[in-house]
mmCIF file with all atom_site columns, C-alpha atoms in Angstrom:
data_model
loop_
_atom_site.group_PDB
_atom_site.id
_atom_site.type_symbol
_atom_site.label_atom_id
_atom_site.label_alt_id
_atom_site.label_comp_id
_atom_site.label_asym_id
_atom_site.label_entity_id
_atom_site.label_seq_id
_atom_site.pdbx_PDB_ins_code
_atom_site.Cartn_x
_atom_site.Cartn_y
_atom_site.Cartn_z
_atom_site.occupancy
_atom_site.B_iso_or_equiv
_atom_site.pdbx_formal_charge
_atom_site.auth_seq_id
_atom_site.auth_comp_id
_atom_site.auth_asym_id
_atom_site.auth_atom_id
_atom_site.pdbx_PDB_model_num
ATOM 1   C CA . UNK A 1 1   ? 68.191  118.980 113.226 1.00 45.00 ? 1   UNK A CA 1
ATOM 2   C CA . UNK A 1 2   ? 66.656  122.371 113.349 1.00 50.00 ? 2   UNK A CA 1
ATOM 3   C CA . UNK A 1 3   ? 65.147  123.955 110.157 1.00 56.00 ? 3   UNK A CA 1
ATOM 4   C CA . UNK A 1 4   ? 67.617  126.361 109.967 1.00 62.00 ? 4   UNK A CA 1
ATOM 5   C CA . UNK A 1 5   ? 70.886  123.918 109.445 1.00 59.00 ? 5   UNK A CA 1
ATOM 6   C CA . UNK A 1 6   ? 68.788  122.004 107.284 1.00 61.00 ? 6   UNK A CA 1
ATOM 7   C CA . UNK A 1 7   ? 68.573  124.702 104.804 1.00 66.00 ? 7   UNK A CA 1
ATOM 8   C CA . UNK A 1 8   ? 72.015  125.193 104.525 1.00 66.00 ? 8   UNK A CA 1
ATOM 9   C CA . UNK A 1 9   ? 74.515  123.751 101.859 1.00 74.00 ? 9   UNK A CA 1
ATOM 10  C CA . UNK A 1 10  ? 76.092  120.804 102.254 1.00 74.00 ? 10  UNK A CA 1
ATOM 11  C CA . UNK A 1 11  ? 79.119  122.182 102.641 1.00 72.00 ? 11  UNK A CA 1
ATOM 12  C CA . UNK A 1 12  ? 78.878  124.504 104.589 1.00 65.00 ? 12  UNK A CA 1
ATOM 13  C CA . UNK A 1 13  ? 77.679  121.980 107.121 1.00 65.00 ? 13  UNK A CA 1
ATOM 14  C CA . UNK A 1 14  ? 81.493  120.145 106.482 1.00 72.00 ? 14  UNK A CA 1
ATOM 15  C CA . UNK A 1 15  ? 83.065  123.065 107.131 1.00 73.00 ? 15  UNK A CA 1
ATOM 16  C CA . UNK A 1 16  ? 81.029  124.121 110.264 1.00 68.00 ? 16  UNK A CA 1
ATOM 17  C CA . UNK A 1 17  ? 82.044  120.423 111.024 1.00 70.00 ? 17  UNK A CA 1
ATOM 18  C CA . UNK A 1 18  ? 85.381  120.944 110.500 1.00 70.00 ? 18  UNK A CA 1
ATOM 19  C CA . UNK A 1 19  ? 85.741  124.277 112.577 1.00 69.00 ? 19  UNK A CA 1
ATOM 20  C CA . UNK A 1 20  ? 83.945  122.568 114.976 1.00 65.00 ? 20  UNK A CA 1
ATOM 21  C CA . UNK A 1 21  ? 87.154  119.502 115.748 1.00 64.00 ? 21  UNK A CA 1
ATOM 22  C CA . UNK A 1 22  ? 89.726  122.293 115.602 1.00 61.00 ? 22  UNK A CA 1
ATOM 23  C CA . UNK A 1 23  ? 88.112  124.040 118.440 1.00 55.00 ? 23  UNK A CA 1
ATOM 24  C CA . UNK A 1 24  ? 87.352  121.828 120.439 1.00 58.00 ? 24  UNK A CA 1
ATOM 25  C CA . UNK A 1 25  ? 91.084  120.345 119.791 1.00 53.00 ? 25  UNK A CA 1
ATOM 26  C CA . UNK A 1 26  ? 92.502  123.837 120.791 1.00 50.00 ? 26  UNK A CA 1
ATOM 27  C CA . UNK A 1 27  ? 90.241  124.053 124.218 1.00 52.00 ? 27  UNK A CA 1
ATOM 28  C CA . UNK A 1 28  ? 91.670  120.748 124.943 1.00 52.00 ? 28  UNK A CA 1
ATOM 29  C CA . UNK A 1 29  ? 94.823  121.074 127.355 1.00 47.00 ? 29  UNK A CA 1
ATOM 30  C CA . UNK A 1 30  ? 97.979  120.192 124.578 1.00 47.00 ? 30  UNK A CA 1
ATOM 31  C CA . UNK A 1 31  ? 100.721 117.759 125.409 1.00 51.00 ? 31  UNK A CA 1
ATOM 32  C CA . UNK A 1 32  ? 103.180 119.818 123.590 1.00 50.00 ? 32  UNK A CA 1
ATOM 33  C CA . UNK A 1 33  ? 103.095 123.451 121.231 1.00 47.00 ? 33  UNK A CA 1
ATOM 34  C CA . UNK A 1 34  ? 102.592 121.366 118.300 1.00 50.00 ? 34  UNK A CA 1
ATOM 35  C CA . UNK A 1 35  ? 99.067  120.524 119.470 1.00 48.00 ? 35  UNK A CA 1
ATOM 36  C CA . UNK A 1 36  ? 98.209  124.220 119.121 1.00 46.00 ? 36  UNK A CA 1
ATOM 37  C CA . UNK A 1 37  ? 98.972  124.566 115.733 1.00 49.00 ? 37  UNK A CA 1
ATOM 38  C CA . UNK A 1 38  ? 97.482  120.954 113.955 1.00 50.00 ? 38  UNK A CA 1
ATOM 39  C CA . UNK A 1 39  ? 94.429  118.740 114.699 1.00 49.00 ? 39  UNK A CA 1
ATOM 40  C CA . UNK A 1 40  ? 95.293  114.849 115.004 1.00 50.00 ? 40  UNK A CA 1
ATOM 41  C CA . UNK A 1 41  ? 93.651  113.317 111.194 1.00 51.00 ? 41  UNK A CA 1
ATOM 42  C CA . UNK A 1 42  ? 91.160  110.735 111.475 1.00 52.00 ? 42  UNK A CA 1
ATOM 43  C CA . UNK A 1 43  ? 92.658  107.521 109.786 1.00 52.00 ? 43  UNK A CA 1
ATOM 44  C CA . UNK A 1 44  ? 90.840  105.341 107.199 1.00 54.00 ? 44  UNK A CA 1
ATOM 45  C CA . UNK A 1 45  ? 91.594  101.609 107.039 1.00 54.00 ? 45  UNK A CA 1
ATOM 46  C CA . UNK A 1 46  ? 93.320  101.062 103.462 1.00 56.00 ? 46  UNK A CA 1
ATOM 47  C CA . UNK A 1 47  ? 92.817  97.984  102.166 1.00 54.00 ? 47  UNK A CA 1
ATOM 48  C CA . UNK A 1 48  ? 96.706  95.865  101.059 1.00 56.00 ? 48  UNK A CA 1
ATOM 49  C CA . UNK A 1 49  ? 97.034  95.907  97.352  1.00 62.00 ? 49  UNK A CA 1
ATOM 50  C CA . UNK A 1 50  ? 98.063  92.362  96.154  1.00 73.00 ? 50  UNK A CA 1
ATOM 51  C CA . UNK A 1 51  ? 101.974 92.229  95.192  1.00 81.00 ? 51  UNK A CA 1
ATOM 52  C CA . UNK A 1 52  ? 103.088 90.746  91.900  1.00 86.00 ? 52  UNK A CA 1
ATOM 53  C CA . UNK A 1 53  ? 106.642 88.788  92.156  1.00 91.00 ? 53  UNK A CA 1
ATOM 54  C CA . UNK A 1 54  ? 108.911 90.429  90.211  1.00 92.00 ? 54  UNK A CA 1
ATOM 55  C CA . UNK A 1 55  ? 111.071 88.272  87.184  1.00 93.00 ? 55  UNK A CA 1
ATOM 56  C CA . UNK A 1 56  ? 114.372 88.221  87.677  1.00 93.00 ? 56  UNK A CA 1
ATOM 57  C CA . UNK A 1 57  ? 115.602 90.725  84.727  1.00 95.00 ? 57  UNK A CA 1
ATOM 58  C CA . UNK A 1 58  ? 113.075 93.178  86.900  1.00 94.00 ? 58  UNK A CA 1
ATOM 59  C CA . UNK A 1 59  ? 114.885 92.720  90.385  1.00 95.00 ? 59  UNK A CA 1
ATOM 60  C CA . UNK A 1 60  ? 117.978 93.078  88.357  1.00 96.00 ? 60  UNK A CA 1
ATOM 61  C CA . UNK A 1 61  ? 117.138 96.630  86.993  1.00 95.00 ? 61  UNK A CA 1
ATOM 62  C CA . UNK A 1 62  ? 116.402 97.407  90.971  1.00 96.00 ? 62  UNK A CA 1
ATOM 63  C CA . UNK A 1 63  ? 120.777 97.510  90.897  1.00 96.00 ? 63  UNK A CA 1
ATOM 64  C CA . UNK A 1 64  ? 120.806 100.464 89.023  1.00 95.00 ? 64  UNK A CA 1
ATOM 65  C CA . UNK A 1 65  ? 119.298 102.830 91.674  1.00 96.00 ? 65  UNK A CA 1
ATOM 66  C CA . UNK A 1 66  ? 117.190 103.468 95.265  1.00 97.00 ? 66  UNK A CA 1
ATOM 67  C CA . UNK A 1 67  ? 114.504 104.594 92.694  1.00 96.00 ? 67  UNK A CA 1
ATOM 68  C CA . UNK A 1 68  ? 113.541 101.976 90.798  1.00 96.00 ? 68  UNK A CA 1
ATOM 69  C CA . UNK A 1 69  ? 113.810 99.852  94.264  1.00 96.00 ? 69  UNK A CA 1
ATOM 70  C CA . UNK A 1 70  ? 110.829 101.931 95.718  1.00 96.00 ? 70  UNK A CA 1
ATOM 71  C CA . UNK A 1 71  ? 108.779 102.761 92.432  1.00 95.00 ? 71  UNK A CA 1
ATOM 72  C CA . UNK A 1 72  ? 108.000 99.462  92.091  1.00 95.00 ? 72  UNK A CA 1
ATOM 73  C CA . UNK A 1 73  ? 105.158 98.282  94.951  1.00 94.00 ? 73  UNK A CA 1
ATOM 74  C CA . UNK A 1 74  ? 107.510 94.745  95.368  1.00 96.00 ? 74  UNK A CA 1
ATOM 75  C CA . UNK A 1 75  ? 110.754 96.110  95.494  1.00 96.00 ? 75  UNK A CA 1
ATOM 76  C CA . UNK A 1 76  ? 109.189 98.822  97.972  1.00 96.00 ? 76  UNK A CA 1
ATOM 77  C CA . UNK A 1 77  ? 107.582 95.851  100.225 1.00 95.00 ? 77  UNK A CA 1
ATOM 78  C CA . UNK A 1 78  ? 111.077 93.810  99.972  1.00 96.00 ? 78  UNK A CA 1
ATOM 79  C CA . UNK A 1 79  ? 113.061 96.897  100.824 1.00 97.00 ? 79  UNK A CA 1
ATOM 80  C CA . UNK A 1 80  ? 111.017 97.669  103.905 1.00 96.00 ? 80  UNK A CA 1
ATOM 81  C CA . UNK A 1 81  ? 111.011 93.985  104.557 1.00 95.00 ? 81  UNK A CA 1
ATOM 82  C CA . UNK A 1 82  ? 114.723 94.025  104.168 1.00 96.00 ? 82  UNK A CA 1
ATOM 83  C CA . UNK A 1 83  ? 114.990 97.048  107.061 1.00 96.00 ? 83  UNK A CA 1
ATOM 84  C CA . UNK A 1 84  ? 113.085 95.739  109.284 1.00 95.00 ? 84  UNK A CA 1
ATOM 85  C CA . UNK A 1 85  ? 115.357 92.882  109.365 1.00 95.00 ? 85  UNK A CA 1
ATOM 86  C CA . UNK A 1 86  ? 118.305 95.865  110.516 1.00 93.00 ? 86  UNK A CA 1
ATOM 87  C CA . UNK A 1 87  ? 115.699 97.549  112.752 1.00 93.00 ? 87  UNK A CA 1
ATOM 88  C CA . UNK A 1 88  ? 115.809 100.545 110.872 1.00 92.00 ? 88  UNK A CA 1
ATOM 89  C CA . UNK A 1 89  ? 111.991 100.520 109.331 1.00 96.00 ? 89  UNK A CA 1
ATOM 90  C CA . UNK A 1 90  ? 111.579 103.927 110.288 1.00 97.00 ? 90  UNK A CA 1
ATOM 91  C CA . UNK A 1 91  ? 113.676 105.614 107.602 1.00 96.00 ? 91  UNK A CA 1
ATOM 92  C CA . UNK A 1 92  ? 111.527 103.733 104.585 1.00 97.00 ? 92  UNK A CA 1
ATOM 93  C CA . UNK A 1 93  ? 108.090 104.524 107.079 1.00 97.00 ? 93  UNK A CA 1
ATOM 94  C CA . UNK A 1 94  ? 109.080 108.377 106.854 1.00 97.00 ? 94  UNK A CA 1
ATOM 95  C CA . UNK A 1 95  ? 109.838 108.526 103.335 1.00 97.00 ? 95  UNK A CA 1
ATOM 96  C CA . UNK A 1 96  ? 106.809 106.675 102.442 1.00 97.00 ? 96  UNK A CA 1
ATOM 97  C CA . UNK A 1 97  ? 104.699 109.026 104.610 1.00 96.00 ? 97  UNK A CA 1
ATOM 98  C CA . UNK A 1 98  ? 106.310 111.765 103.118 1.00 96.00 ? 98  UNK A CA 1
ATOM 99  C CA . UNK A 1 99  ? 105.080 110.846 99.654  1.00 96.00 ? 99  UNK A CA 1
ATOM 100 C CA . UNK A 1 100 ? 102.073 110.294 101.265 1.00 96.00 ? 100 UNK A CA 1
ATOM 101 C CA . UNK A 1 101 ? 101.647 113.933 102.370 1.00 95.00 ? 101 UNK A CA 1
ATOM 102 C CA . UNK A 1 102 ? 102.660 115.073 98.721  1.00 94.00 ? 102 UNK A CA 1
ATOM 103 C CA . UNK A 1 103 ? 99.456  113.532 97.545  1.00 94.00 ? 103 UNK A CA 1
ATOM 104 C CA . UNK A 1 104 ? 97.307  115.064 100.178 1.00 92.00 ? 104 UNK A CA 1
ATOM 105 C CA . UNK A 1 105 ? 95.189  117.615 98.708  1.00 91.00 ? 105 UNK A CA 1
ATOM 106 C CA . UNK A 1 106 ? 93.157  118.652 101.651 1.00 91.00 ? 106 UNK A CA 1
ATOM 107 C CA . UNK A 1 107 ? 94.371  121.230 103.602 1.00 90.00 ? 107 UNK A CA 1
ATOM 108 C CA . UNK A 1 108 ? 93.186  120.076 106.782 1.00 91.00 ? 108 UNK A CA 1
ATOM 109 C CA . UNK A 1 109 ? 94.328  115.944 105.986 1.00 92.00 ? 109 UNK A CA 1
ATOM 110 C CA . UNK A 1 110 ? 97.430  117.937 105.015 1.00 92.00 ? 110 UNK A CA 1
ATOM 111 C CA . UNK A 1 111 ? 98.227  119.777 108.316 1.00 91.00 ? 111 UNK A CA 1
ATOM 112 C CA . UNK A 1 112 ? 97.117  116.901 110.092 1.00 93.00 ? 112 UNK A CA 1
ATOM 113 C CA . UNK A 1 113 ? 99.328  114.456 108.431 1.00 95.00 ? 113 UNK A CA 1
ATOM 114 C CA . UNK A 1 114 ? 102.140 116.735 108.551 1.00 95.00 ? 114 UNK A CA 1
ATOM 115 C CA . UNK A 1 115 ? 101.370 117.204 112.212 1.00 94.00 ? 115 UNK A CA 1
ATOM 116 C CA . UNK A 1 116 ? 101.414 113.239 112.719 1.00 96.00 ? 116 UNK A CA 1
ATOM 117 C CA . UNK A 1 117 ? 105.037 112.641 110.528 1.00 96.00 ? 117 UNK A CA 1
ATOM 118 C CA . UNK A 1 118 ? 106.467 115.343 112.553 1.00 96.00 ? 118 UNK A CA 1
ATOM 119 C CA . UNK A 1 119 ? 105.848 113.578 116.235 1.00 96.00 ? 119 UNK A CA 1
ATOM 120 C CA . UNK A 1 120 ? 106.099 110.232 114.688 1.00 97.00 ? 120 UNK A CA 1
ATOM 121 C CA . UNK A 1 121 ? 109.759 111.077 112.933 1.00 97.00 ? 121 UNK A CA 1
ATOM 122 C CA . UNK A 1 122 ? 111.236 114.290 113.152 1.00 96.00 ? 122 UNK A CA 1
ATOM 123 C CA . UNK A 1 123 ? 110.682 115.439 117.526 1.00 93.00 ? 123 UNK A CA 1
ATOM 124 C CA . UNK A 1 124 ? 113.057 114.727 119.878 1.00 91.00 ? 124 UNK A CA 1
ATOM 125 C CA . UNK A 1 125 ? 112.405 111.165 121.864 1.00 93.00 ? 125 UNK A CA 1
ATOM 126 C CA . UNK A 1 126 ? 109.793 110.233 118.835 1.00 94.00 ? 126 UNK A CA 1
ATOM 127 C CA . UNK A 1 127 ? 108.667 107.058 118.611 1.00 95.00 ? 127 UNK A CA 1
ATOM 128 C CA . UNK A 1 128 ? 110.315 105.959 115.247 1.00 96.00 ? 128 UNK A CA 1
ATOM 129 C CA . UNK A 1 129 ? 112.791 109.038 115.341 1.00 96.00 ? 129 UNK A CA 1
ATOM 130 C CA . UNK A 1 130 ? 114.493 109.056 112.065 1.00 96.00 ? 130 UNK A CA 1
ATOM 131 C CA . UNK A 1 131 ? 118.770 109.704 112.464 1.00 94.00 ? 131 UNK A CA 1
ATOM 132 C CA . UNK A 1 132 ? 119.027 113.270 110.892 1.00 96.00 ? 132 UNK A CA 1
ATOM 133 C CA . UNK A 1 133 ? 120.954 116.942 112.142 1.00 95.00 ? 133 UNK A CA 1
ATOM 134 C CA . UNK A 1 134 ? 119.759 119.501 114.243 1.00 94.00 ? 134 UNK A CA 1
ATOM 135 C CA . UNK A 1 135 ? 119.507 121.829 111.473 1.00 95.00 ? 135 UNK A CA 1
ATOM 136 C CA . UNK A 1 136 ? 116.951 120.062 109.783 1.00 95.00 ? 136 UNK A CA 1
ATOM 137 C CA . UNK A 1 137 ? 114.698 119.415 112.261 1.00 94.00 ? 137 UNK A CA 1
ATOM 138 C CA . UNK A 1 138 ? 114.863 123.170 113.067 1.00 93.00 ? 138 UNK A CA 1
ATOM 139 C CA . UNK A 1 139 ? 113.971 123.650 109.240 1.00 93.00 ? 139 UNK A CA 1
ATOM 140 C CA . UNK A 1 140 ? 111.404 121.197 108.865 1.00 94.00 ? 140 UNK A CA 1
ATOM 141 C CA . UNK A 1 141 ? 109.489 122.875 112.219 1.00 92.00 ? 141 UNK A CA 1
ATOM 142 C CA . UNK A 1 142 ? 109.865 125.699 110.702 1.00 92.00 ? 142 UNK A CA 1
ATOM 143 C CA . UNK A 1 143 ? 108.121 123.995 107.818 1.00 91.00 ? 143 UNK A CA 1
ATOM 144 C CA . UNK A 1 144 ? 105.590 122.698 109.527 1.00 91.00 ? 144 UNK A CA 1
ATOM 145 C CA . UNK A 1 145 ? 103.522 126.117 110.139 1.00 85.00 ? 145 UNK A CA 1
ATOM 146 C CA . UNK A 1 146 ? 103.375 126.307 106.470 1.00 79.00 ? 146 UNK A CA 1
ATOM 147 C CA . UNK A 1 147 ? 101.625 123.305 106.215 1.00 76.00 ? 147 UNK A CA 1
ATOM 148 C CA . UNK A 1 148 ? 102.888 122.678 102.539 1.00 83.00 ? 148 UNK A CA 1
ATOM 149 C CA . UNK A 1 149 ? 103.444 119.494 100.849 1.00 86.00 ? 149 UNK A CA 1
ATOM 150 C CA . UNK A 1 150 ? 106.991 120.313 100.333 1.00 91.00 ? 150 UNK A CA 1
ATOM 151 C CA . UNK A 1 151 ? 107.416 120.704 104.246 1.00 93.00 ? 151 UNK A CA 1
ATOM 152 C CA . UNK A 1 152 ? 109.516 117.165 105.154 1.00 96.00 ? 152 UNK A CA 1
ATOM 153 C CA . UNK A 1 153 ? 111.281 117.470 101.692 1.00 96.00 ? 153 UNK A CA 1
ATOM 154 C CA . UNK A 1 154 ? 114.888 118.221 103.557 1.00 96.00 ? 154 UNK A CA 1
ATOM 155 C CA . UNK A 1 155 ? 114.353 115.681 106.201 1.00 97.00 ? 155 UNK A CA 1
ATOM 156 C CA . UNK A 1 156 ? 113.367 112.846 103.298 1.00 97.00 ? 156 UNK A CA 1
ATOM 157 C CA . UNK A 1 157 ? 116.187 113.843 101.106 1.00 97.00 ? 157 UNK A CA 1
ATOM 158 C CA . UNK A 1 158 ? 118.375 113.648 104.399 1.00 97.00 ? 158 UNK A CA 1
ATOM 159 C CA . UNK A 1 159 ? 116.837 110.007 104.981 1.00 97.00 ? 159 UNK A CA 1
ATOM 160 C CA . UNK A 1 160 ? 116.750 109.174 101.841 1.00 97.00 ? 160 UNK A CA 1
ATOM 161 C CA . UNK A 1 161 ? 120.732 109.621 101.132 1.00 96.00 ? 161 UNK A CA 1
ATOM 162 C CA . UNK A 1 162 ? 120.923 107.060 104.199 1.00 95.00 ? 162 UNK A CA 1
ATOM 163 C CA . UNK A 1 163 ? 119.029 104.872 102.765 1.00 96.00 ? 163 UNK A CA 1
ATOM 164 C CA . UNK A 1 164 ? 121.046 105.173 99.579  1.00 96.00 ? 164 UNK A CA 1
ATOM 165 C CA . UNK A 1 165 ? 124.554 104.942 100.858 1.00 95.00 ? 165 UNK A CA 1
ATOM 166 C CA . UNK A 1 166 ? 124.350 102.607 103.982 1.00 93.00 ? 166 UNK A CA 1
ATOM 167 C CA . UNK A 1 167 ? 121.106 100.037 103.411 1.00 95.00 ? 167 UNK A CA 1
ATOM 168 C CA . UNK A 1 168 ? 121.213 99.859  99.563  1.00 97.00 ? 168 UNK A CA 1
ATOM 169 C CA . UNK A 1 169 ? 124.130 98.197  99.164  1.00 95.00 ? 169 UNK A CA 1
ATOM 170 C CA . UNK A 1 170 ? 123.327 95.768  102.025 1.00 96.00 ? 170 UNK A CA 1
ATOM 171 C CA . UNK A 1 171 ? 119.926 95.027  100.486 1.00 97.00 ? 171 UNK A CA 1
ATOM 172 C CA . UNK A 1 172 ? 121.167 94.173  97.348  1.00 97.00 ? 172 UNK A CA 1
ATOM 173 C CA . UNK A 1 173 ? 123.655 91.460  99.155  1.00 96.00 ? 173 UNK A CA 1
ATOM 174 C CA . UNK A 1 174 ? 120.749 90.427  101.074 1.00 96.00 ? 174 UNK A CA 1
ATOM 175 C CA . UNK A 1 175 ? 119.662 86.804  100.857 1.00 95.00 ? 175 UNK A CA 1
ATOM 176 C CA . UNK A 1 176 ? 115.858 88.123  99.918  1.00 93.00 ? 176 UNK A CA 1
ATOM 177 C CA . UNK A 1 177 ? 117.245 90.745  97.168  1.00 95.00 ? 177 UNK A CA 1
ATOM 178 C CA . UNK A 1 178 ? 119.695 87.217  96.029  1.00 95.00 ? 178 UNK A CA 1
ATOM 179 C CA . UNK A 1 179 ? 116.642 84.769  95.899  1.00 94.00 ? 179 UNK A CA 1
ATOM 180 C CA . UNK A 1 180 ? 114.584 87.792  93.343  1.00 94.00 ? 180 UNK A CA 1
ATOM 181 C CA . UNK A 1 181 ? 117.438 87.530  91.136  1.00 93.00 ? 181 UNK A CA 1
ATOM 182 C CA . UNK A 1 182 ? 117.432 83.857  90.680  1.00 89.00 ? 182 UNK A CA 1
#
C-alpha cells in the first residue's frame, strides 16, 4: 500500500471500498433496471440457533394467533416446516426476510437486501414469487428506490393475511401442530 492510503482513516478506506463495488457493479452490463439502482450484498454464513421443544400449554397459546406462531423460534421452524409440506415456503421465506431487512441498519446491506427480496419475491417469473396483486408490486418498486426498511411492508402484510386465513388454520390441523399439543 502506498504511504498515502496508509495515512488515511480507517474509514475512509471502507467507504472508498465501498464506492469502489458499486462502480464497478454499475460498469458491469445489468441483467435487468434493477441492477442499476442496488449492488448484490455479500452473504455471511449464520450459524442455526438450537430449538427448544415447546410444552404443550405453549403450542396451545400458538391457537390464539399467526403471531405468537412466528415469535416463538419453534413455532416459526414448525410453521415453515409445515409449508413446505404445501409447497408454499416462499410466503414464510419473504416475511422472514422482510423482518430481516427491518433490522438492517446499514444503508448499503439495506439496499442490497432489499434489492435481493425484490428479485427473489416480488418480480415477475421470480424464483420463489410470492401470490400478491399488481398494485403492490407496482408500490413496493416504487419502494424500492427509497431503500427504507418499511419498503416490502404492503407486500408482507399482503402475504402475511395469506398466511393467516388459508395456512393457519391448516397448520393447526396438521399432524406436526397435533403431536406439539400432546
Amino acid at each position: 500500500m502506498c504511504k498515502g492510503l496508509a495515512a488515511l482513516p480507517q474509514t475512509c478506506l471502507e467507504r472508498a471500498k465501498e464506492i469502489k463495488t458499486k462502480l464497478g457493479t454499475l460498469l458491469q452490463k445489468p441483467e435487468n433496471a434493477i441492477d442499476l439502482i442496488i449492488p448484490y450484498p455479500d452473504k455471511p454464513e449464520k450459524k442455526p440457533e438450537k430449538l427448544q421443544k415447546p410444552s404443550p400449554d405453549e403450542a396451545l397459546r400458538w391457537r390464539e394467533s399467526l403471531d405468537k406462531v412466528l415469535t416463538n423460534s419453534y413455532g416459526l421452524a414448525a410453521f415453515r416446516s409445515f409449508l413446505r409440506s404445501e409447497y408454499s415456503e416462499e410466503n414464510i421465506e419473504f416475511w422472514m426476510a422482510c423482518e430481516d431487512l427491518k433490522k438492517t441498519k446499514s444503508p448499503v446491506k439495506m439496499a442490497a437486501k432489499a434489492k435481493k427480496i425484490y428479485e427473489d419475491f416480488i418480480q415477475t417469473e421470480a424464483p420463489k414469487e410470492v401470490n400478491i396483486d399488481h398494485f403492490t408490486k407496482d408500490v413496493t418498486l416504487r419502494n424500492l428506490i427509497s431503500g427504507s426498511p418499511t419498503t416490502f411492508d404492503l407486500a408482507q402484510k399482503r402475504v402475511y393475511a395469506l398466511m393467516e386465513k388459508d395456512s393457519f388454520g391448516r397448520f393447526l390441523r396438521s399432524d406436526l401442530y397435533q403431536e406439539l399439543v400432546k
